Amino acid sequence: NAGVTQTPKFQVLKTGQSMTLQCAQDMNHEYMSWYRQDPGMGLRLIHYSVGAGITDQGEVPNGYNVSRSTTEDFPLRLLSAAPSQTSVYFCASRDWNYGYTFGSGTRLTVV
Amino acid sequence: GENVEQHPSTLSVQEGDSAVIKCTYSDSASNYFPWYKQELGKRPQLIIDIRSNVGEKKDQRIAVTLNKTAKHFSLHITETQPEDSAVYFCAAVITNDYKLSFGAGTTVTVRA
């Protein structure tokens, strides 16, 4: 049982490039979500999903895209990277009893 | 949506003293309030949580209190130790919702 697995752990992008942050969980959780963490601002919700085929926007969705084709995977796509997207990204899933499990994070730098 | 405010943003305490962090929430429909500890470069880790039908919960040196009327909840750490130094986040979840709304965090430093 690996929990929530995020890849890559570190990434440097140039402005305008696109990339996909991967998130996978093996706990059969229906709910998955993506957060970004910036200094002094806590964790802010980007997008979330309550099951395969169902996604919705969170607090800061602009510039990001998601899809959920399987229960296990919830990738986050940056369409055209900007320096303002430099951040640490966490994926999290939740069980039926409010148990949230976080991935180890992806540190993204956009230059 | 839910709005969670957290104070103070930084807290420095002498080893052995107590630390208190306070949070307020905006939506009276919130029913789950977890606290997370995050060490440098690591993921947030749940340290304690409380549900809206409980006023207080304790786990060894850590306790959380909830005042639903005032819509605030607090984390209490007693007999602080150097390993308690970290960033602490409060959060809230609205009933029948899934989204976890975080406070901005408190950086706790325990001085030896």
Short mmCIF file of C-alpha atoms in Angstrom, two decimals:
data_model
loop_
_atom_site.label_atom_id
_atom_site.label_comp_id
_atom_site.label_asym_id
_atom_site.label_seq_id
_atom_site.Cartn_x
_atom_site.Cartn_y
_atom_site.Cartn_z
CA ASN A 1 0.00 0.00 0.00
CA ALA A 2 1.95 3.03 -1.30
CA GLY A 3 -0.70 5.65 -0.38
CA VAL A 4 -0.50 8.71 -2.64
CA THR A 5 2.39 8.81 -5.10
CA GLN A 6 3.43 12.01 -6.85
CA THR A 7 5.91 12.39 -9.66
CA PRO A 8 8.18 14.13 -10.33
CA LYS A 9 9.56 15.42 -7.01
CA PHE A 10 11.32 18.36 -8.63
CA GLN A 11 10.85 20.10 -11.97
CA VAL A 12 12.19 23.21 -13.67
CA LEU A 13 10.23 24.60 -16.60
CA LYS A 14 10.71 27.47 -18.93
CA THR A 15 7.92 30.02 -19.32
CA GLY A 16 5.40 28.77 -21.86
CA GLN A 17 6.24 25.09 -21.55
CA SER A 18 3.59 22.58 -20.61
CA MET A 19 3.84 19.59 -18.34
CA THR A 20 1.81 17.09 -16.36
CA LEU A 21 2.19 16.39 -12.65
CA GLN A 22 1.25 12.83 -11.89
CA CYS A 23 -0.72 11.62 -8.88
CA ALA A 24 -1.77 8.06 -8.15
CA GLN A 25 -3.38 6.42 -5.12
CA ASP A 26 -3.93 2.76 -4.31
CA MET A 27 -6.51 3.16 -1.52
CA ASN A 28 -9.59 3.19 -3.76
CA HIS A 29 -10.47 6.71 -2.61
CA GLU A 30 -13.15 8.42 -4.65
CA TYR A 31 -12.06 11.94 -3.70
CA MET A 32 -8.78 13.36 -4.96
CA SER A 33 -7.51 16.91 -5.05
CA TRP A 34 -4.60 19.15 -5.96
CA TYR A 35 -3.24 21.96 -3.78
CA ARG A 36 -0.50 24.48 -4.25
CA GLN A 37 1.52 25.79 -1.34
CA ASP A 38 3.10 29.22 -1.36
CA PRO A 39 4.90 30.91 1.55
CA GLY A 40 2.52 32.55 4.00
CA MET A 41 -0.59 31.39 2.17
CA GLY A 42 -1.22 27.88 3.38
CA LEU A 43 -2.45 25.30 0.91
CA ARG A 44 -4.91 26.45 -1.72
CA LEU A 45 -7.17 24.10 -3.65
CA ILE A 46 -6.64 24.03 -7.42
CA HIS A 47 -8.97 21.28 -8.66
CA TYR A 48 -10.69 18.29 -7.16
CA SER A 49 -12.54 15.16 -8.22
CA VAL A 50 -15.23 13.14 -6.45
CA GLY A 51 -14.91 10.15 -8.75
CA ALA A 52 -13.87 8.96 -12.18
CA GLY A 53 -15.17 11.32 -14.85
CA ILE A 54 -16.09 14.06 -12.35
CA THR A 55 -13.88 17.09 -11.73
CA ASP A 56 -14.46 20.61 -10.46
CA GLN A 57 -12.57 23.82 -9.83
CA GLY A 58 -11.18 24.88 -6.51
CA GLU A 59 -9.96 28.25 -5.30
CA VAL A 60 -7.13 28.84 -7.82
CA PRO A 61 -7.88 26.86 -11.03
CA ASN A 62 -6.61 29.26 -13.69
CA GLY A 63 -3.75 27.88 -15.79
CA TYR A 64 -4.36 24.29 -14.72
CA ASN A 65 -6.33 21.44 -16.21
CA VAL A 66 -7.34 18.07 -14.79
CA SER A 67 -9.07 14.87 -15.82
CA ARG A 68 -10.02 11.71 -13.97
CA SER A 69 -10.31 8.68 -16.21
CA THR A 70 -9.67 6.13 -13.44
CA THR A 71 -10.18 6.01 -9.67
CA GLU A 72 -6.42 5.68 -9.15
CA ASP A 73 -5.02 8.58 -11.20
CA PHE A 74 -5.55 12.33 -11.09
CA PRO A 75 -3.00 14.19 -13.22
CA LEU A 76 -2.60 17.98 -13.14
CA ARG A 77 -1.66 19.71 -16.39
CA LEU A 78 0.01 23.08 -16.69
CA LEU A 79 -0.99 24.36 -20.10
CA SER A 80 1.53 27.18 -20.51
CA ALA A 81 3.76 27.59 -17.48
CA ALA A 82 4.21 31.04 -15.93
CA PRO A 83 6.58 32.20 -13.16
CA SER A 84 3.51 32.71 -10.93
CA GLN A 85 3.05 28.94 -10.98
CA THR A 86 6.32 28.41 -9.16
CA SER A 87 5.16 26.57 -6.07
CA VAL A 88 5.02 23.27 -4.23
CA TYR A 89 2.16 21.09 -5.39
CA PHE A 90 0.48 18.47 -3.24
CA CYS A 91 -1.98 15.83 -4.30
CA ALA A 92 -4.34 14.45 -1.66
CA SER A 93 -7.03 11.80 -1.49
CA ARG A 94 -9.73 11.24 1.11
CA ASP A 95 -11.52 8.24 2.53
CA TRP A 96 -15.17 8.03 3.62
CA ASN A 97 -14.33 9.14 7.18
CA TYR A 98 -12.51 12.40 6.33
CA GLY A 99 -9.09 10.75 6.38
CA TYR A 100 -6.93 12.83 4.01
CA THR A 101 -3.68 11.37 2.68
CA PHE A 102 -1.12 13.69 1.07
CA GLY A 103 1.51 12.86 -1.48
CA SER A 104 5.12 13.90 -0.91
CA GLY A 105 4.81 16.94 -3.15
CA THR A 106 6.29 18.31 -6.37
CA ARG A 107 8.52 21.36 -6.20
CA LEU A 108 8.05 23.29 -9.45
CA THR A 109 10.13 26.23 -10.59
CA VAL A 110 9.19 28.21 -13.70
CA VAL A 111 11.95 30.42 -15.09
CA GLY B 1 -16.87 28.39 0.43
CA GLU B 2 -15.17 28.11 3.78
CA ASN B 3 -12.70 30.77 4.96
CA VAL B 4 -10.25 29.84 7.70
CA GLU B 5 -8.12 32.40 9.50
CA GLN B 6 -5.17 31.39 11.68
CA HIS B 7 -3.20 33.31 14.31
CA PRO B 8 -0.43 33.94 15.08
CA SER B 9 1.66 33.54 11.94
CA THR B 10 4.81 32.93 14.00
CA LEU B 11 5.24 31.71 17.55
CA SER B 12 8.45 31.35 19.54
CA VAL B 13 8.33 29.52 22.86
CA GLN B 14 10.83 28.34 25.43
CA GLU B 15 11.27 24.60 25.66
CA GLY B 16 8.84 23.24 28.22
CA ASP B 17 6.35 26.08 27.82
CA SER B 18 2.95 25.79 26.14
CA ALA B 19 2.01 26.91 22.64
CA VAL B 20 -1.47 27.93 21.53
CA ILE B 21 -2.64 28.48 17.95
CA LYS B 22 -6.09 29.83 17.19
CA CYS B 23 -8.28 29.52 14.11
CA THR B 24 -11.67 30.86 13.11
CA TYR B 25 -13.95 29.60 10.37
CA SER B 26 -16.78 31.25 8.50
CA ASP B 27 -19.29 28.54 7.58
CA SER B 28 -21.40 27.20 10.44
CA ALA B 29 -21.96 24.03 8.39
CA SER B 30 -18.33 22.99 8.88
CA ASN B 31 -18.11 19.76 10.84
CA TYR B 32 -14.53 18.49 10.67
CA PHE B 33 -11.44 20.35 11.88
CA PRO B 34 -8.01 18.74 11.43
CA TRP B 35 -4.62 20.09 12.43
CA TYR B 36 -1.52 19.36 10.38
CA LYS B 37 2.16 19.61 11.17
CA GLN B 38 4.58 20.22 8.32
CA GLU B 39 8.33 19.95 8.68
CA LEU B 40 10.62 21.62 6.19
CA GLY B 41 10.40 19.94 2.78
CA LYS B 42 7.86 17.37 3.92
CA ARG B 43 4.16 16.76 3.37
CA PRO B 44 1.53 17.90 5.90
CA GLN B 45 0.94 15.26 8.55
CA LEU B 46 -2.27 15.00 10.57
CA ILE B 47 -1.58 15.39 14.28
CA ILE B 48 -5.08 15.68 15.71
CA ASP B 49 -8.62 16.37 14.54
CA ILE B 50 -11.98 17.18 16.06
CA ARG B 51 -15.55 16.86 14.85
CA SER B 52 -18.37 19.26 15.49
CA ASN B 53 -20.11 17.03 18.02
CA VAL B 54 -17.10 17.18 20.35
CA GLY B 55 -15.84 20.17 22.34
CA GLU B 56 -12.35 18.97 23.22
CA LYS B 57 -9.95 16.21 22.30
CA LYS B 58 -6.55 15.34 23.74
CA ASP B 59 -3.69 13.16 22.60
CA GLN B 60 -0.72 13.16 24.99
CA ARG B 61 0.79 16.69 24.83
CA ILE B 62 -1.59 17.92 22.14
CA ALA B 63 -5.16 19.07 22.61
CA VAL B 64 -7.74 20.76 20.43
CA THR B 65 -10.80 22.71 21.55
CA LEU B 66 -13.81 23.72 19.46
CA ASN B 67 -16.31 26.48 20.13
CA LYS B 68 -19.10 26.12 17.55
CA THR B 69 -20.99 29.17 18.74
CA ALA B 70 -18.00 31.43 18.24
CA LYS B 71 -16.78 29.42 15.23
CA HIS B 72 -13.26 29.04 16.47
CA PHE B 73 -10.96 26.18 17.38
CA SER B 74 -7.54 26.07 18.97
CA LEU B 75 -4.49 23.82 19.18
CA HIS B 76 -2.68 23.51 22.49
CA ILE B 77 0.78 21.96 22.78
CA THR B 78 2.06 21.49 26.33
CA GLU B 79 5.62 20.85 27.51
CA THR B 80 7.02 21.84 24.13
CA GLN B 81 10.12 20.11 22.82
CA PRO B 82 12.57 21.07 20.04
CA GLU B 83 10.98 18.47 17.74
CA ASP B 84 7.71 20.44 17.96
CA SER B 85 9.34 23.14 15.82
CA ALA B 86 7.45 23.12 12.49
CA VAL B 87 4.67 24.85 10.58
CA TYR B 88 1.19 24.04 11.85
CA PHE B 89 -1.97 24.36 9.76
CA CYS B 90 -5.57 24.31 10.83
CA ALA B 91 -8.26 23.33 8.35
CA ALA B 92 -12.01 22.89 8.08
CA VAL B 93 -14.43 20.85 6.00
CA ILE B 94 -18.07 21.73 5.38
CA THR B 95 -20.61 18.95 5.97
CA ASN B 96 -21.30 16.92 2.82
CA ASP B 97 -18.50 18.72 1.03
CA TYR B 98 -15.06 17.34 0.29
CA LYS B 99 -12.89 20.39 0.13
CA LEU B 100 -10.33 20.96 2.85
CA SER B 101 -9.87 24.69 3.52
CA PHE B 102 -6.59 25.62 5.21
CA GLY B 103 -5.47 28.45 7.41
CA ALA B 104 -2.30 30.28 6.39
CA GLY B 105 -0.11 28.43 8.88
CA THR B 106 1.83 29.14 12.07
CA THR B 107 5.59 28.72 12.24
CA VAL B 108 6.42 27.43 15.71
CA THR B 109 9.97 27.66 17.01
CA VAL B 110 10.87 25.99 20.29
CA ARG B 111 13.96 27.56 21.88
CA ALA B 112 16.24 25.27 23.85
#
